[in-house]
Amino acid sequence: MADLFFGGPFRRILYGRPFPPDWASASATAAMDWVETPTSHVLRINVPGLGKDDVKVQVEDGNVLTVRGAAPHAAAEKEREREKEVVWHVAERGRPEFAREVALPAEVRVEQIRASVDNGVLTVVVPKEPAPAQPRTRPIAVSSKL
């Protein structure tokens, strides 16, 4: 009964790490879709302009999937060096970075998680553990000595 009220989305709020997390300095949270199929959980996270070297995916604390991303500084620095005589009035776009944590269900294969980036979308596939076989009901003969 407690799982009904405290499971699922409330689990991270009630049993999560204390605030602020170590990624609290990240400027944004990436938009995410989470789809559950019969064999896996598929997470799709928007990471526009970032490549595979700019995104870090890892599992922490056994079942917490952490995704962090940041654009490299090198491109911005090269652009500014080329424009030494240019005067900047506003620089709001900055360096895009994000962080996202997702509590995974207990019945997943953490060691088989796969991630790929394609057209600005990070796809993380988390395979499920096969469901245990349902035990058959088997009648037991009852004997009596009387």
mmCIF file of C-alpha atoms in Angstrom:
data_model
loop_
_atom_site.group_PDB
_atom_site.id
_atom_site.type_symbol
_atom_site.label_atom_id
_atom_site.label_comp_id
_atom_site.label_asym_id
_atom_site.label_seq_id
_atom_site.Cartn_x
_atom_site.Cartn_y
_atom_site.Cartn_z
ATOM 1 C CA MET A 1 0.000 0.000 0.000
ATOM 2 C CA ALA A 2 2.850 2.395 0.790
ATOM 3 C CA ASP A 3 4.246 1.774 -2.706
ATOM 4 C CA LEU A 4 1.002 3.092 -4.115
ATOM 5 C CA PHE A 5 1.526 6.488 -2.469
ATOM 6 C CA PHE A 6 5.314 6.746 -2.226
ATOM 7 C CA GLY A 7 6.430 4.852 -5.341
ATOM 8 C CA GLY A 8 7.001 6.200 -8.816
ATOM 9 C CA PRO A 9 7.480 9.939 -9.194
ATOM 10 C CA PHE A 10 7.443 10.703 -5.451
ATOM 11 C CA ARG A 11 10.316 8.335 -4.676
ATOM 12 C CA ARG A 12 12.994 10.872 -5.734
ATOM 13 C CA ILE A 13 11.362 13.698 -3.785
ATOM 14 C CA LEU A 14 11.051 11.743 -0.545
ATOM 15 C CA TYR A 15 14.202 9.630 -0.697
ATOM 16 C CA GLY A 16 16.433 11.740 -2.959
ATOM 17 C CA ARG A 17 19.718 13.394 -2.133
ATOM 18 C CA PRO A 18 19.623 16.641 -0.153
ATOM 19 C CA PHE A 19 19.271 19.949 -1.964
ATOM 20 C CA PRO A 20 21.207 21.463 -3.666
ATOM 21 C CA PRO A 21 22.628 18.639 -5.772
ATOM 22 C CA ASP A 22 26.160 18.897 -7.146
ATOM 23 C CA TRP A 23 24.862 19.866 -10.574
ATOM 24 C CA ALA A 24 22.798 22.797 -9.265
ATOM 25 C CA SER A 25 25.024 25.231 -11.119
ATOM 26 C CA ALA A 26 23.721 23.953 -14.456
ATOM 27 C CA SER A 27 21.673 26.612 -16.174
ATOM 28 C CA ALA A 28 18.854 24.487 -17.564
ATOM 29 C CA THR A 29 17.083 21.172 -17.495
ATOM 30 C CA ALA A 30 16.847 19.398 -20.826
ATOM 31 C CA ALA A 31 13.424 18.357 -22.121
ATOM 32 C CA MET A 32 12.932 14.589 -21.894
ATOM 33 C CA ASP A 33 10.545 11.874 -23.084
ATOM 34 C CA TRP A 34 10.480 8.529 -21.232
ATOM 35 C CA VAL A 35 8.819 5.573 -22.950
ATOM 36 C CA GLU A 36 8.522 2.074 -21.495
ATOM 37 C CA THR A 37 8.432 -0.827 -23.939
ATOM 38 C CA PRO A 38 8.016 -4.514 -23.052
ATOM 39 C CA THR A 39 11.807 -5.004 -23.145
ATOM 40 C CA SER A 40 13.291 -1.633 -22.112
ATOM 41 C CA HIS A 41 12.919 1.955 -20.963
ATOM 42 C CA VAL A 42 13.817 4.520 -23.649
ATOM 43 C CA LEU A 43 14.720 8.075 -22.666
ATOM 44 C CA ARG A 44 15.035 10.776 -25.327
ATOM 45 C CA ILE A 45 16.616 14.040 -24.175
ATOM 46 C CA ASN A 46 17.020 17.193 -26.274
ATOM 47 C CA VAL A 47 20.693 18.186 -26.539
ATOM 48 C CA PRO A 48 20.772 20.665 -29.441
ATOM 49 C CA GLY A 49 24.237 21.477 -30.704
ATOM 50 C CA LEU A 50 25.984 18.917 -28.505
ATOM 51 C CA GLY A 51 27.895 15.869 -29.700
ATOM 52 C CA LYS A 52 28.881 12.624 -28.023
ATOM 53 C CA ASP A 53 31.957 14.229 -26.442
ATOM 54 C CA ASP A 54 29.867 17.027 -24.900
ATOM 55 C CA VAL A 55 27.390 14.727 -23.076
ATOM 56 C CA LYS A 56 28.174 12.589 -20.018
ATOM 57 C CA VAL A 57 25.823 9.739 -19.033
ATOM 58 C CA GLN A 58 26.430 7.722 -15.871
ATOM 59 C CA VAL A 59 24.619 5.679 -13.210
ATOM 60 C CA GLU A 60 25.100 6.783 -9.616
ATOM 61 C CA ASP A 61 23.924 5.276 -6.329
ATOM 62 C CA GLY A 62 22.934 2.027 -8.054
ATOM 63 C CA ASN A 63 19.851 3.240 -9.917
ATOM 64 C CA VAL A 64 20.081 7.007 -10.559
ATOM 65 C CA LEU A 65 20.793 7.855 -14.195
ATOM 66 C CA THR A 66 22.596 11.198 -14.448
ATOM 67 C CA VAL A 67 22.917 13.054 -17.742
ATOM 68 C CA ARG A 68 25.056 16.187 -17.989
ATOM 69 C CA GLY A 69 25.991 18.200 -21.017
ATOM 70 C CA ALA A 70 27.883 21.366 -21.885
ATOM 71 C CA ALA A 71 29.125 22.900 -25.104
ATOM 72 C CA PRO A 72 32.902 23.164 -25.355
ATOM 73 C CA HIS A 73 34.555 26.497 -24.541
ATOM 74 C CA ALA A 74 36.956 26.253 -27.482
ATOM 75 C CA ALA A 75 34.503 27.366 -30.183
ATOM 76 C CA ALA A 76 33.458 30.498 -28.289
ATOM 77 C CA GLU A 77 37.049 31.414 -27.463
ATOM 78 C CA LYS A 78 38.163 31.078 -31.108
ATOM 79 C CA GLU A 79 35.253 33.258 -32.223
ATOM 80 C CA ARG A 80 36.117 35.985 -29.703
ATOM 81 C CA GLU A 81 39.802 35.957 -30.642
ATOM 82 C CA ARG A 82 38.903 36.512 -34.308
ATOM 83 C CA GLU A 83 36.782 39.498 -33.365
ATOM 84 C CA LYS A 84 39.243 41.423 -31.154
ATOM 85 C CA GLU A 85 38.208 44.786 -32.540
ATOM 86 C CA VAL A 86 34.506 43.989 -32.087
ATOM 87 C CA VAL A 87 32.685 45.418 -29.056
ATOM 88 C CA TRP A 88 30.221 43.087 -27.373
ATOM 89 C CA HIS A 89 27.076 44.778 -26.032
ATOM 90 C CA VAL A 90 25.111 41.694 -24.963
ATOM 91 C CA ALA A 91 26.217 38.064 -24.643
ATOM 92 C CA GLU A 92 23.212 36.122 -23.327
ATOM 93 C CA ARG A 93 23.528 32.872 -25.258
ATOM 94 C CA GLY A 94 26.632 31.827 -23.381
ATOM 95 C CA ARG A 95 27.633 28.218 -22.999
ATOM 96 C CA PRO A 96 24.616 25.898 -23.081
ATOM 97 C CA GLU A 97 24.719 23.362 -20.285
ATOM 98 C CA PHE A 98 22.182 21.135 -18.579
ATOM 99 C CA ALA A 99 21.866 18.358 -16.040
ATOM 100 C CA ARG A 100 19.160 15.783 -15.464
ATOM 101 C CA GLU A 101 18.734 12.954 -12.929
ATOM 102 C CA VAL A 102 16.300 10.083 -13.344
ATOM 103 C CA ALA A 103 15.567 7.390 -10.755
ATOM 104 C CA LEU A 104 15.461 4.098 -12.639
ATOM 105 C CA PRO A 105 13.163 1.245 -11.614
ATOM 106 C CA ALA A 106 14.723 -1.619 -9.681
ATOM 107 C CA GLU A 107 14.198 -4.241 -12.418
ATOM 108 C CA VAL A 108 16.653 -2.886 -15.028
ATOM 109 C CA ARG A 109 20.009 -4.106 -16.332
ATOM 110 C CA VAL A 110 22.287 -1.202 -15.433
ATOM 111 C CA GLU A 111 25.376 -2.806 -16.994
ATOM 112 C CA GLN A 112 23.672 -2.957 -20.434
ATOM 113 C CA ILE A 113 22.577 0.700 -20.734
ATOM 114 C CA ARG A 114 23.292 2.191 -24.177
ATOM 115 C CA ALA A 115 23.354 5.874 -25.177
ATOM 116 C CA SER A 116 23.689 7.631 -28.538
ATOM 117 C CA VAL A 117 23.363 11.177 -29.888
ATOM 118 C CA ASP A 118 21.704 11.813 -33.244
ATOM 119 C CA ASN A 119 20.398 15.120 -34.672
ATOM 120 C CA GLY A 120 20.403 16.880 -31.296
ATOM 121 C CA VAL A 121 18.612 14.069 -29.427
ATOM 122 C CA LEU A 122 20.312 11.857 -26.852
ATOM 123 C CA THR A 123 18.681 8.408 -26.763
ATOM 124 C CA VAL A 124 19.335 6.266 -23.680
ATOM 125 C CA VAL A 125 18.093 2.659 -23.790
ATOM 126 C CA VAL A 126 17.812 0.898 -20.427
ATOM 127 C CA PRO A 127 17.036 -2.835 -20.867
ATOM 128 C CA LYS A 128 14.627 -4.455 -18.402
ATOM 129 C CA GLU A 129 15.257 -7.616 -16.438
ATOM 130 C CA PRO A 130 13.091 -10.461 -17.704
ATOM 131 C CA ALA A 131 10.001 -10.960 -15.585
ATOM 132 C CA PRO A 132 10.292 -13.926 -13.233
ATOM 133 C CA ALA A 133 8.216 -16.941 -14.221
ATOM 134 C CA GLN A 134 4.888 -17.090 -12.448
ATOM 135 C CA PRO A 135 4.797 -20.090 -10.145
ATOM 136 C CA ARG A 136 2.184 -22.649 -11.108
ATOM 137 C CA THR A 137 -0.434 -23.669 -8.632
ATOM 138 C CA ARG A 138 0.238 -27.277 -7.695
ATOM 139 C CA PRO A 139 -2.118 -29.327 -5.579
ATOM 140 C CA ILE A 140 -0.602 -31.113 -2.602
ATOM 141 C CA ALA A 141 -2.116 -34.401 -1.415
ATOM 142 C CA VAL A 142 -3.050 -34.397 2.255
ATOM 143 C CA SER A 143 -2.702 -37.652 4.172
ATOM 144 C CA SER A 144 -4.106 -38.670 7.491
ATOM 145 C CA LYS A 145 -3.160 -41.371 10.002
ATOM 146 C CA LEU A 146 -6.665 -41.611 11.452
#
